[in-house]
Structure formats: structure tokens, C-alpha cells
CSV table of C-alpha atoms in Angstrom, one decimal:
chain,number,residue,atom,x,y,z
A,43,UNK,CA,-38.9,-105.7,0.7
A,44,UNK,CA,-37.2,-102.4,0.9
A,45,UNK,CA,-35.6,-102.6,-2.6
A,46,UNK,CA,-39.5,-103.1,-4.1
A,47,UNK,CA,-40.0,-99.3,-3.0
A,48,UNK,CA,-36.4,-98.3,-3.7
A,49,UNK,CA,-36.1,-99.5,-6.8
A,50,UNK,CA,-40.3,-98.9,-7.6
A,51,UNK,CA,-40.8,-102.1,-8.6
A,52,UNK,CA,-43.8,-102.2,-6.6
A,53,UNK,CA,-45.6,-99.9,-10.0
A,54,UNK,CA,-44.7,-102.8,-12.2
A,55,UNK,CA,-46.1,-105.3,-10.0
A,56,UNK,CA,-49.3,-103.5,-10.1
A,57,UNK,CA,-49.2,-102.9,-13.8
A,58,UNK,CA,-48.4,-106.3,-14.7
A,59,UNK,CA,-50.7,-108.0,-11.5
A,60,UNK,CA,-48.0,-110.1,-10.8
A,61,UNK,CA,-47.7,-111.9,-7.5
A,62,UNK,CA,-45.1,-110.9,-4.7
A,63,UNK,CA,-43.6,-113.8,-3.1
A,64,UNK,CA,-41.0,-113.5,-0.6
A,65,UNK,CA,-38.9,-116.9,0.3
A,66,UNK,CA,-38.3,-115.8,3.8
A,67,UNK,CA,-41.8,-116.2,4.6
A,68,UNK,CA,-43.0,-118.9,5.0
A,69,UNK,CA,-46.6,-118.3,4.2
A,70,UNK,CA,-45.2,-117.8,0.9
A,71,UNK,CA,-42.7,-120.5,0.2
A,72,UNK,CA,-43.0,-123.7,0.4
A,73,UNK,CA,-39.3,-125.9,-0.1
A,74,UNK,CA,-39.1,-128.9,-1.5
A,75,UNK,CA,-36.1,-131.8,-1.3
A,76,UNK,CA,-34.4,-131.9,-4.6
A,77,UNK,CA,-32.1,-134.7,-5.6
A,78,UNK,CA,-29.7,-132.8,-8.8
A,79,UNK,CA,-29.3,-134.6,-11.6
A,80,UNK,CA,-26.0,-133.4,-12.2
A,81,UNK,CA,-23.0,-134.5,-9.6
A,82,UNK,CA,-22.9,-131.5,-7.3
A,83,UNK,CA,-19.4,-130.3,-6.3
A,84,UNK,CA,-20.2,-129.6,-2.6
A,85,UNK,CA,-24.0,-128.6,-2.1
A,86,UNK,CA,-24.7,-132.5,-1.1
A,87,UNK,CA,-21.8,-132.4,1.3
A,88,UNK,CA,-23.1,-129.4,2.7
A,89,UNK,CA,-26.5,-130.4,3.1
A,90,UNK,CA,-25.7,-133.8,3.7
A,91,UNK,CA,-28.4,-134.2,7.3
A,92,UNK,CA,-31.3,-131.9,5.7
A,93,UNK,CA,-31.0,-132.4,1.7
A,94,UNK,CA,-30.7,-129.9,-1.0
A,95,UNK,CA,-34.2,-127.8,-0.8
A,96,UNK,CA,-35.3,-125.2,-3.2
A,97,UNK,CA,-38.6,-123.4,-3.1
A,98,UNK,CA,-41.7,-125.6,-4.9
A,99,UNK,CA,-42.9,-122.4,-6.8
A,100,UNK,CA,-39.7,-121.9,-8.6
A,101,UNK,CA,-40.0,-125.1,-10.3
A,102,UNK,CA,-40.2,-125.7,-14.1
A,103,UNK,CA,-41.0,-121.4,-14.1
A,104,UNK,CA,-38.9,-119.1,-16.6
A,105,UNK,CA,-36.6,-117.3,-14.7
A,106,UNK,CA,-35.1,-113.9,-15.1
A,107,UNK,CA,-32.6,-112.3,-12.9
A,108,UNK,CA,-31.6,-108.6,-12.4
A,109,UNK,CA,-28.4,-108.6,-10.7
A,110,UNK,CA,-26.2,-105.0,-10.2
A,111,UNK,CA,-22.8,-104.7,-11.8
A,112,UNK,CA,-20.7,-104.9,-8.7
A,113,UNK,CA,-18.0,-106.3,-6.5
A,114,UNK,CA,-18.1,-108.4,-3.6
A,115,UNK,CA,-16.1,-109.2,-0.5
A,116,UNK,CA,-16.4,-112.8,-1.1
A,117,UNK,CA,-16.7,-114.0,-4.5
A,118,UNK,CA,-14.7,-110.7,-6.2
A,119,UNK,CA,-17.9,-109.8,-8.0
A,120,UNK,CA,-21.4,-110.6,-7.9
A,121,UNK,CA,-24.1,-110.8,-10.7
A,122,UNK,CA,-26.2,-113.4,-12.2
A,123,UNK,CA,-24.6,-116.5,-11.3
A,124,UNK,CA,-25.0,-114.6,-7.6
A,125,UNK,CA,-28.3,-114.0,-7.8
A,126,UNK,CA,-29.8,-117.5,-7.1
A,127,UNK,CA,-27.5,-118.4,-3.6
A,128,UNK,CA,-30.8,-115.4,-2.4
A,129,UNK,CA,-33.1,-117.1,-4.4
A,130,UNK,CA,-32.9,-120.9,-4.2
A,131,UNK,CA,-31.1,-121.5,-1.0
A,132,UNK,CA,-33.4,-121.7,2.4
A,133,UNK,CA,-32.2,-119.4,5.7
A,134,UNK,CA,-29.2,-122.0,6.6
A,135,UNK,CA,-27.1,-120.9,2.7
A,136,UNK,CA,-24.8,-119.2,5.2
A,137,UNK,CA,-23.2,-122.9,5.5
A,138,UNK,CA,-21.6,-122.4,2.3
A,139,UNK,CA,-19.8,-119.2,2.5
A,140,UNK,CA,-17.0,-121.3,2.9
A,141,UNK,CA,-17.1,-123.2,-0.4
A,142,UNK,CA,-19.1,-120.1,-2.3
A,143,UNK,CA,-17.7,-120.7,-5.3
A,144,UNK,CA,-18.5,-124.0,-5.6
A,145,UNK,CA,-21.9,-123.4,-4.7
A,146,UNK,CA,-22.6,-121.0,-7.4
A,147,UNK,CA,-21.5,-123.4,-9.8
A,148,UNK,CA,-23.6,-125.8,-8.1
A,149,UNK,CA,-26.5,-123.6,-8.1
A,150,UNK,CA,-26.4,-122.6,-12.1
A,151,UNK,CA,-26.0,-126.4,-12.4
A,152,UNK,CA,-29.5,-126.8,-10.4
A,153,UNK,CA,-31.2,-123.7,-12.6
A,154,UNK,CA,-30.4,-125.8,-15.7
A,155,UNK,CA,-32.5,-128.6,-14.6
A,156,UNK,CA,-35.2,-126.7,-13.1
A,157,UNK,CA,-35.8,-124.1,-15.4
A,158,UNK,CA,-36.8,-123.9,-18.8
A,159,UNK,CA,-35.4,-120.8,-19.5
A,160,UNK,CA,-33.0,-118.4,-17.8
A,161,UNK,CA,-32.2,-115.0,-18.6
A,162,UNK,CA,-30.2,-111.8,-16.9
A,163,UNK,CA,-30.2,-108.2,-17.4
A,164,UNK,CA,-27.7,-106.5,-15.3
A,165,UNK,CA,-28.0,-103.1,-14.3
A,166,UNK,CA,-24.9,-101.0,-14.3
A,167,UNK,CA,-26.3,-98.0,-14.4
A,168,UNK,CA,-24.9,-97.1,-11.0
A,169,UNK,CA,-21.9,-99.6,-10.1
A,170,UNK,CA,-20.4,-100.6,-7.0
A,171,UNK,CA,-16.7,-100.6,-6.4
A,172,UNK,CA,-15.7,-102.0,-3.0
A,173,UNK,CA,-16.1,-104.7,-0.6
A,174,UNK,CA,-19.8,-105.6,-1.2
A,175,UNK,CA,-22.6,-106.0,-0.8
A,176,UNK,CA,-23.0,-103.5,1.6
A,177,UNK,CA,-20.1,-101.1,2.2
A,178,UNK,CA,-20.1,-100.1,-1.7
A,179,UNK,CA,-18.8,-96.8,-3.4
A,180,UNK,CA,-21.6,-95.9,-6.1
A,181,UNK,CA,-20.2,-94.8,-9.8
A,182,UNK,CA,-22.3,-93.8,-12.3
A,183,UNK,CA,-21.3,-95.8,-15.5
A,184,UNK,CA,-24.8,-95.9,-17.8
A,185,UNK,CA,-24.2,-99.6,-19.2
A,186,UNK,CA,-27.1,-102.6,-19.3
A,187,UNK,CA,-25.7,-106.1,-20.4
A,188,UNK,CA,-28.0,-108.5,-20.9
A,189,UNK,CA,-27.7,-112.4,-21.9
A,190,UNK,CA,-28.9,-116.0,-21.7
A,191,UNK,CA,-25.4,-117.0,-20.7
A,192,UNK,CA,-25.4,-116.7,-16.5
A,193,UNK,CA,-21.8,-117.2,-16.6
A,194,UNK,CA,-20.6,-114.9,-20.0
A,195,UNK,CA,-22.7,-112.4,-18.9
A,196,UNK,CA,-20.7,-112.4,-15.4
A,197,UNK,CA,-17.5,-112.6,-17.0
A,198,UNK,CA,-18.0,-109.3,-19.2
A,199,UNK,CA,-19.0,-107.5,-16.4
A,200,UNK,CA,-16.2,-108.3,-14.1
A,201,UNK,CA,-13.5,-107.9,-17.5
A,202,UNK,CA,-15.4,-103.9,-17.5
A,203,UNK,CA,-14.5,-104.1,-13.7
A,204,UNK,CA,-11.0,-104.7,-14.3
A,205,UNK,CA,-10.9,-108.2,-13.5
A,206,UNK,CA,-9.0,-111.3,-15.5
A,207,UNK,CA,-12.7,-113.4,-15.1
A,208,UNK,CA,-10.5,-116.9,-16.0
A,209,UNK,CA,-7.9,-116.3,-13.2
A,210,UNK,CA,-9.0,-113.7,-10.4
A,211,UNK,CA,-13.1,-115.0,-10.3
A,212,UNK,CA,-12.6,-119.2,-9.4
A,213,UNK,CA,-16.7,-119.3,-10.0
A,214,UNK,CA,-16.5,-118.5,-13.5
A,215,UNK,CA,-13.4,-120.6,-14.1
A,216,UNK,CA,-15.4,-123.3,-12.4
A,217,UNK,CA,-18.5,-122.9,-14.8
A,218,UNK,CA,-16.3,-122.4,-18.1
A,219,UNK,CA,-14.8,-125.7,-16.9
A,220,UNK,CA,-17.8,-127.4,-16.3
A,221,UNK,CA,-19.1,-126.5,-19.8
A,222,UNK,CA,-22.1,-124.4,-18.3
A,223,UNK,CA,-21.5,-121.2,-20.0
A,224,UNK,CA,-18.1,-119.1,-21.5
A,225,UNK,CA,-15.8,-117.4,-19.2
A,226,UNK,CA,-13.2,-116.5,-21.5
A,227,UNK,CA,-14.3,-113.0,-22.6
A,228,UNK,CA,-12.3,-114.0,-26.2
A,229,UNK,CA,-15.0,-116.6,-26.6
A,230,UNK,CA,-17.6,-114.6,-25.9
A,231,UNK,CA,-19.7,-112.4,-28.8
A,232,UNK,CA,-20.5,-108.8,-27.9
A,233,UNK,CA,-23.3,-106.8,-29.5
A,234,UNK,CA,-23.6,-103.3,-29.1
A,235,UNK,CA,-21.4,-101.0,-27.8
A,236,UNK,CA,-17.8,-101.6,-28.1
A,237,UNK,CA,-16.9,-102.4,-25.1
A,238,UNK,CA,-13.6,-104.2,-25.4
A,239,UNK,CA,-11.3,-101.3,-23.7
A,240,UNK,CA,-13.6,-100.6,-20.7
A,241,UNK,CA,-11.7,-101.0,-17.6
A,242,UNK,CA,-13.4,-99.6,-14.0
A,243,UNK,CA,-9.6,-100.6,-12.8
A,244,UNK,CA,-11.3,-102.1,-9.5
A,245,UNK,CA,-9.3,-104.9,-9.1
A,246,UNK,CA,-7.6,-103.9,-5.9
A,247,UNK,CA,-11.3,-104.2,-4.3
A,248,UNK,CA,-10.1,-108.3,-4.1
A,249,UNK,CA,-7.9,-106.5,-1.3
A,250,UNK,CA,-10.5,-104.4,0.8
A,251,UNK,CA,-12.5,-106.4,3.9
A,252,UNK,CA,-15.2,-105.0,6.2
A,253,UNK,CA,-17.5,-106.8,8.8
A,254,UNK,CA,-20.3,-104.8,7.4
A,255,UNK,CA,-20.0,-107.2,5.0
């Protein structure tokens, strides 16, 4: 709710009348039990008692996410792969911290099925460098990168943040692996700026902790 006035979304939603739904309330989400087509690599496991739920509005909708060029405490980085554990997971997706990468593989898996179209534009217009999401040092680097590929969008972002996406980031190793996307940056087609010798050098941020986190 706070990033809709931060980030004055709120004067495209008005523009564009477009309907502000929150999936931690409940008057505005309903979930629904979802069976994956696809063989899960630990969501079912997870949720074996309760099932896999996902919210009912989501379903068979377009989707596009807006994810931040950034790092993260527990997964290295965090963009559009990221984006749906806030988005399609109910208020117990804390369960799977322990198998997060997994679960983000899981999750694109479940976005494949459900949507009939997924798209990202990542802002890295101010980047965060540390051990996110919340105790983050801000760096003003002016890039947008923007893709129908979840997982090669992820994996040239985190190559501009320093890191090796096939070895350091398991997730996107796990999705290139699983034939949902390109990890390898040399298999991936850049247009537009040149950005092959960009390097934030924020690597060592896979060695910073914090409980604000």
C-alpha cells in the first residue's frame, strides 16, 4: 500500500480506472486449490496438508511484473522470477524460505500454466546493493531491461550486478535446467545498449546478513 504513493502509481490507476486489489485482504482475494500440471520440485511437499493455493483473480489474466534491479539476502538477487513468491503465494509462503529456490522455479512453472502471457520490466533506475530487501544501499545506475523471458531477464541483471547467474544464483540454474527460460547470458540476445562490460562488482553482498532482513 505504501509503495502505490511512493512510487505514484496511484495517478496511473486513476488514469487507466484500473482496479486495486490487494491479496492480503481478504475482501479482495479470493484463493483457489491448484493441482500444477507440471511435477513441482517442492511446493507439493511444502503444502502437502493445505494444497497449493493461488489467488482466483489471477487466473488465465496477462501478467506483467515490475521488479527492482537488486540483491537479496536469500536468493543473491531478486527480480522477476521473485516477484510472484508476493504475488501467488497466500500468508503461510514463509514455509518455503528454506527451499526458495526451488520455489521460484516452481512458481515460474505455475505462471506458465496460468497465464497466457507474462512480461517484466525491471527498474534499475536506482539499484540496491546489499543484503535486501530491506537494509539496501541505493545507486543510481539509469538502466530499464525489459523481456518476456522471467528467467533471461533475471540473469542479465544479476551478470550487471557482478554475478556468474549459472553458478552463484541456483534459481536461474534451476530454470535454465528445467528448460523454462535462458540463464546463460551467452545464450541470451541483447538489444539496446551495450551492455556486455557492465559490472556493479556486488558480488560480495552473497556475504552480508542482517535480521532486518
Amino acid at each position: 500500500r505504501h509503495g502505490i504513493e511512493s512510487e505514484h502509481a496511484r495517478t496511473v490507476i486513476r488514469k487507466y480506472d484500473l482496479p486495486l486489489k490487494f491479496n492480503f485482504k481478504s475482501e479482495d482475494m479470493t484463493w483457489k486449490l491448484y493441482r500444477p500440471k507440471a511435477k513441482m520440485l517442492v511446493l507439493d511437499r511444502v503444502f502437502d496438508k493445505i494444497g497449493i493455493q493461488i489467488p482466483k483473480l489471477l487466473m488465465g489474466k496477462n501478467v506483467i511484473h515490475q521488479p527492482t534491479v537488486k540483491t537479496h539476502v536469500f536468493t543473491g538477487t531478486t527480480g522477476s522470477m521473485k516477484n510472484a513468491f508476493g504475488g501467488l503465494l497466500n500468508l503461510n509462503r514463509h514455509w518455503t524460505h528454506s527451499v526458495i529456490h526451488e520455489t521460484l522455479v516452481d512458481l515460474l512453472r505455475i505462471q506458465k500454466e496460468i497465464h497466457p502471457g507474462v512480461f517484466a520490466v525491471m527498474d534499475g533506475t536506482i539499484a540496491g546493493e546489499g543484503p535486501g530487501p530491506r537494509a539496501m544501499r541505493p545507486h543510481v545506475k539509469n538502466y530499464i531491461l525489459a523481456s518476456s523471458d522471467c528467467v533471461a531477464l533475471d540473469a542479465t541483471a544479476a551478470k550487471m550486478m557482478g554475478f556468474d547467474p549459472m553458478t552463484d544464483l541456483k534459481y536461474i540454474r534451476l530454470a535454465h535446467e528445467n528448460g523454462l527460460g535462458i540463464g546463460n547470458p551467452s545464450e541470451i540476445e541483447i538489444v539496446g545498449d551495450d551492455i556486455r562490460n557492465v559490472n556493479f562488482g556486488w558480488r560480495n553482498s552473497l556475504k552480508e546478513n542482517t535480521f532486518a532482513s
